[in-house]
Coordinates of C-alpha atoms in Angstrom, one line a residue:
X134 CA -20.2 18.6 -4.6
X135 CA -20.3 16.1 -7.3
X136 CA -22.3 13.2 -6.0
X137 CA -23.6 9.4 -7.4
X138 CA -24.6 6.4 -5.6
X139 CA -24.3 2.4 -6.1
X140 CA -27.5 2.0 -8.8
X141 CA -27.4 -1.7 -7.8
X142 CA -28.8 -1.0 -4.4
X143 CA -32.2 0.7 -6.9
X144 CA -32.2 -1.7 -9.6
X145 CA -33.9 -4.5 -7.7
X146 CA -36.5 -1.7 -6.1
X147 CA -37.3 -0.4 -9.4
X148 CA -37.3 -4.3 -11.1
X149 CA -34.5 -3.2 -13.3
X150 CA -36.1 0.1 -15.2
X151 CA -33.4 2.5 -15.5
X152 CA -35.8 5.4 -16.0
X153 CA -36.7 5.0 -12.6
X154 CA -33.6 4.7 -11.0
X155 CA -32.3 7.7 -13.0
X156 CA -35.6 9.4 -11.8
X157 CA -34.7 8.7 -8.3
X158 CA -31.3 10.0 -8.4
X159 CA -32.9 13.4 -9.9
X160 CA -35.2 13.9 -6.8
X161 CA -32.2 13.0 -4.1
X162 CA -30.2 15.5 -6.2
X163 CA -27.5 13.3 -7.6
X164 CA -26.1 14.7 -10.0
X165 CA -23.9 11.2 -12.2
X166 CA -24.0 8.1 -12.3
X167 CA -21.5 5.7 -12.3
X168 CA -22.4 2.1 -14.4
X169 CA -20.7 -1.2 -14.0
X170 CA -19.0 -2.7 -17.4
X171 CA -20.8 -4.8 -19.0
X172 CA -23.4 -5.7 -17.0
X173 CA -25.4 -2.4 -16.7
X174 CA -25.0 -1.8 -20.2
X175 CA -26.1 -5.3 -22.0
X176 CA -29.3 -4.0 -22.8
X177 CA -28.7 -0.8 -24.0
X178 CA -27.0 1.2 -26.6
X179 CA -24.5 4.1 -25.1
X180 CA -26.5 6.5 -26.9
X181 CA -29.6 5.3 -24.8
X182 CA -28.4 5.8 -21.8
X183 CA -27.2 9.0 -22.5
X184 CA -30.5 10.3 -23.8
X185 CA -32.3 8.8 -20.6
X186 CA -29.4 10.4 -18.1
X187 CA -29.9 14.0 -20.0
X188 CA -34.0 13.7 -19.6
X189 CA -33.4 13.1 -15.9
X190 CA -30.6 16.2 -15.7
X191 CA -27.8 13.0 -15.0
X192 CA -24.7 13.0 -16.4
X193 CA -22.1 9.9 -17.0
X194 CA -19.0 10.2 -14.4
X195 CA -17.7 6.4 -15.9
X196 CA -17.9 3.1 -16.1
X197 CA -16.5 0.2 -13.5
X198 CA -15.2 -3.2 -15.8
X199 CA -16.4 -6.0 -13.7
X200 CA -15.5 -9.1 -14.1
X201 CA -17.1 -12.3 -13.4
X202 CA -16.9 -16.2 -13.8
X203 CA -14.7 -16.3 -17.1
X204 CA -11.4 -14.5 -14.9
X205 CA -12.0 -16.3 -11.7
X206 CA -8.0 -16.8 -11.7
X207 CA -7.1 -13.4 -13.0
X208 CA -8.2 -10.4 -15.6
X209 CA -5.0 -8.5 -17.1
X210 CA -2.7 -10.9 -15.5
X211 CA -4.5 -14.0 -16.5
X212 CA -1.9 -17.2 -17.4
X213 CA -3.9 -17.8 -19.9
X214 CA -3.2 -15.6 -23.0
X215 CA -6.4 -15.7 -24.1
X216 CA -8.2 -14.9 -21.1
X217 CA -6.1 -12.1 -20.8
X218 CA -6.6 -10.7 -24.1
X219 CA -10.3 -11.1 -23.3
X220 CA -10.1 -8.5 -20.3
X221 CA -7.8 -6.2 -22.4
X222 CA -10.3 -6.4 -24.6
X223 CA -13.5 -5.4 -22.4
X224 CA -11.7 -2.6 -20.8
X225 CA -10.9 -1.4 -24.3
X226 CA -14.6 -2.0 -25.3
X227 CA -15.2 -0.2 -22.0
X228 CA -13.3 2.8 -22.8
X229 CA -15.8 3.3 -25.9
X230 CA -18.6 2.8 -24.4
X231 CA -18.0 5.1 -21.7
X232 CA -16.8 7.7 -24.2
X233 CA -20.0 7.3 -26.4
X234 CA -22.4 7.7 -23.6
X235 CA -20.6 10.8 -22.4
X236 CA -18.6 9.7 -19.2
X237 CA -14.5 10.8 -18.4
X238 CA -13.3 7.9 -16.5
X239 CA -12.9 4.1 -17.1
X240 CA -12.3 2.6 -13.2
X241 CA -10.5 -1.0 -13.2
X242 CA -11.0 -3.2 -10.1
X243 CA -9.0 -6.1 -10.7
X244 CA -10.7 -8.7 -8.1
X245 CA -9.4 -12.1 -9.1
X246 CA -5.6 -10.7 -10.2
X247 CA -4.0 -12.2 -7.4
X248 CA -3.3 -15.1 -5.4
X249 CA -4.6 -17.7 -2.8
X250 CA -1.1 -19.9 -2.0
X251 CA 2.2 -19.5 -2.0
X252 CA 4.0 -20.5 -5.4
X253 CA 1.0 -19.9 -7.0
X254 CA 2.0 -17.2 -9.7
X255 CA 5.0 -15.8 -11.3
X256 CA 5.1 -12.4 -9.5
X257 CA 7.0 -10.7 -12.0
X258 CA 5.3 -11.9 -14.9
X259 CA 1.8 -10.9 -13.7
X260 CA 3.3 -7.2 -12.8
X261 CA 5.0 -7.1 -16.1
X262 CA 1.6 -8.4 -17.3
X263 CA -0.9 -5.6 -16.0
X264 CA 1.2 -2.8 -16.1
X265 CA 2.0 -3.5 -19.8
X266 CA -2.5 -4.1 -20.5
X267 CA -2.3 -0.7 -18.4
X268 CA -0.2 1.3 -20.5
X269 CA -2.3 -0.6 -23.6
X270 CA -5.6 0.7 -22.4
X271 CA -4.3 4.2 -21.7
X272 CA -2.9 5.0 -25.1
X273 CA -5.7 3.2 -26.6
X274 CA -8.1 5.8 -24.3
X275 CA -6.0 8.9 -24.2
X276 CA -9.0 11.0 -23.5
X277 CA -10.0 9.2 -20.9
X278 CA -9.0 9.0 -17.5
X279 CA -8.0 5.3 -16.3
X280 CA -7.8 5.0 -12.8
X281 CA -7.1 1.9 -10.7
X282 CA -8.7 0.9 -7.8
X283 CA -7.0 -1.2 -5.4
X284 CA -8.4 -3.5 -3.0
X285 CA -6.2 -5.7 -0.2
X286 CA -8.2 -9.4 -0.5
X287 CA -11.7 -10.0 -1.2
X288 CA -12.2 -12.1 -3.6
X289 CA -8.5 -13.7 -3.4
X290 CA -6.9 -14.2 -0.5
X291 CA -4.1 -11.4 -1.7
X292 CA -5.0 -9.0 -4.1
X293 CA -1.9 -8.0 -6.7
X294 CA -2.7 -4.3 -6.6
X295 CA -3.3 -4.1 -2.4
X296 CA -2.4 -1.1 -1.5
X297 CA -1.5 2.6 -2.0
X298 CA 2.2 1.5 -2.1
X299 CA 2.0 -1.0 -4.9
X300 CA -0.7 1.0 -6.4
X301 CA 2.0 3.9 -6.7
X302 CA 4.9 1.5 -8.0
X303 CA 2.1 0.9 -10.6
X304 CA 1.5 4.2 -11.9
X305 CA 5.4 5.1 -12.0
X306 CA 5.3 2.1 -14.6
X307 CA 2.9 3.1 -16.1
X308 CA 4.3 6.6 -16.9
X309 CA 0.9 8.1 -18.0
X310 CA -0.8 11.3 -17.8
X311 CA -4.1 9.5 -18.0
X312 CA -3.7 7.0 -15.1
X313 CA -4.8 7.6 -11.9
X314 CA -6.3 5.9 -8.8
X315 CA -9.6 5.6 -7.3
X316 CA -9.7 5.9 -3.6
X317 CA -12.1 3.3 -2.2
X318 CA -12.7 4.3 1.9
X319 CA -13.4 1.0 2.7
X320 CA -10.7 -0.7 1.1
X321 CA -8.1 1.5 2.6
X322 CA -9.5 0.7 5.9
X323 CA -9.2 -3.0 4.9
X324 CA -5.3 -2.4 4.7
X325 CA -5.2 -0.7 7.2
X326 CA -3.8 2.2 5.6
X327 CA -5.3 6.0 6.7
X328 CA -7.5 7.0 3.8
X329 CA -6.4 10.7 4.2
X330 CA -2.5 9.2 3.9
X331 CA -3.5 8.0 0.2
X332 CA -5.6 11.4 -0.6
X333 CA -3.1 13.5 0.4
X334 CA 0.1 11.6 -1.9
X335 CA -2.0 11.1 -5.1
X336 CA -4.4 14.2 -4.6
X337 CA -0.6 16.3 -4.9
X338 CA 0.4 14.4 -7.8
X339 CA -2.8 14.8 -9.7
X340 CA -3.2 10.9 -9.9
X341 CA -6.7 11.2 -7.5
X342 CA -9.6 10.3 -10.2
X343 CA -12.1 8.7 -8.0
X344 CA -13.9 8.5 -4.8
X345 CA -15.5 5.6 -3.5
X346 CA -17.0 6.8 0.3
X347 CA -18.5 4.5 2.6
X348 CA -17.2 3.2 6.4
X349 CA -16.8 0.1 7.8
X350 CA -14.4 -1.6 10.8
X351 CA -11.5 -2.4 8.6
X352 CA -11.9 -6.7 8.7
X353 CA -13.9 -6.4 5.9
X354 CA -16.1 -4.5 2.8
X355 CA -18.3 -3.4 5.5
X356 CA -19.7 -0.3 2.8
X357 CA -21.6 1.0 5.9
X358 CA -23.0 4.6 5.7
X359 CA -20.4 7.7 5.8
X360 CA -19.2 8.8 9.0
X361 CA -20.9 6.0 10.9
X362 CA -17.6 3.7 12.0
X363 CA -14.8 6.0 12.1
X364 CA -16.2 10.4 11.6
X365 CA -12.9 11.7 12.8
X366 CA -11.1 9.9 9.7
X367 CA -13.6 10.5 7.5
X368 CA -13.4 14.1 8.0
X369 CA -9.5 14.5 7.9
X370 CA -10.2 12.5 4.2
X371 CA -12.2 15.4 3.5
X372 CA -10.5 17.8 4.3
X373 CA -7.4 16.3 2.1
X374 CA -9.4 15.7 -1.1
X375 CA -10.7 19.5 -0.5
X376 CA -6.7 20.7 0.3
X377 CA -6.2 19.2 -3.0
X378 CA -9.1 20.8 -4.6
X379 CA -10.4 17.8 -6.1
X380 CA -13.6 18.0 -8.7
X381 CA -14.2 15.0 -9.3
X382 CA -17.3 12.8 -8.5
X383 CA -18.1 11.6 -4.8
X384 CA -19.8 7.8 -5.4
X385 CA -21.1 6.4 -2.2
X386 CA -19.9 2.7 -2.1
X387 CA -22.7 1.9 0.7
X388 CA -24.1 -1.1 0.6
X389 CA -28.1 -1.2 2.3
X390 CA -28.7 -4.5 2.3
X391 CA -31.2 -4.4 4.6
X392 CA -31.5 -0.8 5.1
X393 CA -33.7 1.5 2.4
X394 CA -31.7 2.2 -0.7
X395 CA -33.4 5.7 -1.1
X396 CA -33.4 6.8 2.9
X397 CA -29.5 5.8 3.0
X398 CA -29.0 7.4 0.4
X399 CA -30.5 10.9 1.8
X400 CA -28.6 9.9 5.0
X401 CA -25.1 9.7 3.2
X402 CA -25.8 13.3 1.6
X403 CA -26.8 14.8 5.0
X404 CA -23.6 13.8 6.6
X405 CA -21.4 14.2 4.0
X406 CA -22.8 17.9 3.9
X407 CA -22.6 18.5 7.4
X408 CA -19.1 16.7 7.5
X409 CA -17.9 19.7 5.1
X410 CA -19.8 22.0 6.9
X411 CA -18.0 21.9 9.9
X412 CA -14.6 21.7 7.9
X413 CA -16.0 25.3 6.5
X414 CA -16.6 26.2 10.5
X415 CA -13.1 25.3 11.8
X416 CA -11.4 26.4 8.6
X417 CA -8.7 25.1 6.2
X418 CA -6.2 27.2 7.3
X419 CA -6.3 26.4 10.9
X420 CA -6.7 22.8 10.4
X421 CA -3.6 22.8 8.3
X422 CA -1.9 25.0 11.1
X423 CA -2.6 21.8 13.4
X424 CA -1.1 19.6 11.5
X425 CA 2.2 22.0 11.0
X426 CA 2.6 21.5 14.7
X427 CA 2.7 17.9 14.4
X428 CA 1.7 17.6 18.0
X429 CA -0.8 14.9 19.1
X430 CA -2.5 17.4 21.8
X431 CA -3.0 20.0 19.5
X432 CA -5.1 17.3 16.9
X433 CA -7.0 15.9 20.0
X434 CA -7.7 19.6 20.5
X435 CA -8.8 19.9 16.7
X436 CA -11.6 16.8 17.2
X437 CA -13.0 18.7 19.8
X438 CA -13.6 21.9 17.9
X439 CA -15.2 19.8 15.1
X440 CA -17.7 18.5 17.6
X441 CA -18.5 21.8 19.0
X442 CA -19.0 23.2 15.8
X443 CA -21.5 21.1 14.4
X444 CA -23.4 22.2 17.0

């Protein structure tokens, strides 16, 4: 497995050294990291952090854009032109540092393209908007994956890309090789979509680039540990990122606010591994011979032989 963690939850620990973090990450046996556009970066050359991540045996998986203040009323789909341009701009400059320092994917979370009241925003306009700074970005990246995370609400009151439906309509606009989504768990939950739903249509179509894993009750960005609010979903999302043999990195998206970064850490490895551990004991095939029967017994049958076999 491929696996990085949120280095926000060890920068305030480690009073902002990187060399520590990164050191950190070596002894849990992470093996990328994942840094947020610009403001990991500020201080440091791409060329920096790559020699720090090699020293620690870390590699760069990509870099998140976020943005702040500036594009509290939208980022790609801004009304104002120049505003917009601005956020075309960062994810370009994004896409070049993230090259530079090594990395493969450039993941856009567009938090404030959306709305809070009705006849707020042009619909149209603002799709017509992102999807043209999309297809901008990925010819201006084409080595580089792009991938699009989606998130219902939070911090608008409706997101514009909410959901693996609109998300999808996106990407057949789009029309490039080099966009894809990211999968965050929470998020999904938030929409009450079923994460293994969305792994299963964009893992077929080769469009899965990401994997944010975390758990939470579905009200809100809970980013509780993995497996903790809902195991038997996060195992059938396992077992449809492994059905469509995705290699890509695994970030846990957990926030410990009050918990130890480090010890949550350890705890999100340990049940991620014995979550694909007992996938190993039942087996792919069988579990895929369950679904075939598309009987609701049968699958309540299939939870209990993934709780005897973990033991």
């Amino acid at each position: 497995m491929k696996l990085a963690t949120r280095i926000n939850s060890f920068l305030p620990v480690y009073e902002n050294d990187f060399k520590k973090v990164f050191e950190q990450f070596k002894q849990l046996g992470l093996g990328y990291v994942d840094l947020n556009y610009p403001e990991h970066i500020e201080k440091f050359e791409a060329s920096e952090i790559k020699t720090m991540m090699e020293a620690h045996d870390l590699q760069l998986n990509g870099v998140a854009l976020r943005f702040r203040r500036e594009f509290i009323n939208g980022e790609l789909g801004n009304a104002d032109a120049k505003i917009s341009a601005h956020a075309l701009e960062l994810c370009k400059n994004a896409a070049d540092y993230c090259r530079n320092a090594g990395g493969k994917v450039v993941t856009i979370w567009l938090g404030f393209d959306g709305f809070d009241y009705s006849f707020q925003i042009n619909y149209q306009k603002v799709w017509n908007q992102i999807r043209d700074a999309f297809i901008e970005i990925a010819d201006y990246a084409p080595d580089l994956k792009i991938s699009i995370e989606y998130k219902p609400f939070q911090p608008r009151a409706y997101a514009f890309i909410d959901s693996m439906g609109l998300a999808g309509m996106m990407l057949n606009e789009i029309n490039r090789e080099n966009v894809g989504v990211t999968l965050d768990y929470c998020h999904m939950l938030m929409k009450h979509e079923n994460p293994a739903f969305a792994a299963e249509i964009f893992g077929s179509r080769d469009k899965l680039f990401g994997i944010h894993l975390n758990d939470g009750y579905g009200l809100n960005d809970d980013g509780l540990m993995i497996g903790s609010a809902t195991p038997f979903k996060t195992l059938e999302f396992l077992y449809y990122i492994r059905k469509h043999q995705y290699d890509g990195v695994i970030y846990f998206d957990t926030f410990p606010v009050i918990e130890n970064a480090t010890k949550e850490c350890e705890q999100n490895i340990r049940m991620i591994t014995q979550l694909n551990k007992i996938i190993d004991q039942v087996g792919l095939n069988h579990i895929q011979t369950i679904i075939d029967k598309n009987d609701a017994i049968e699958a309540n049958q299939l939870m209990l032989a993934f709780l005897t076999s973990s033991n």
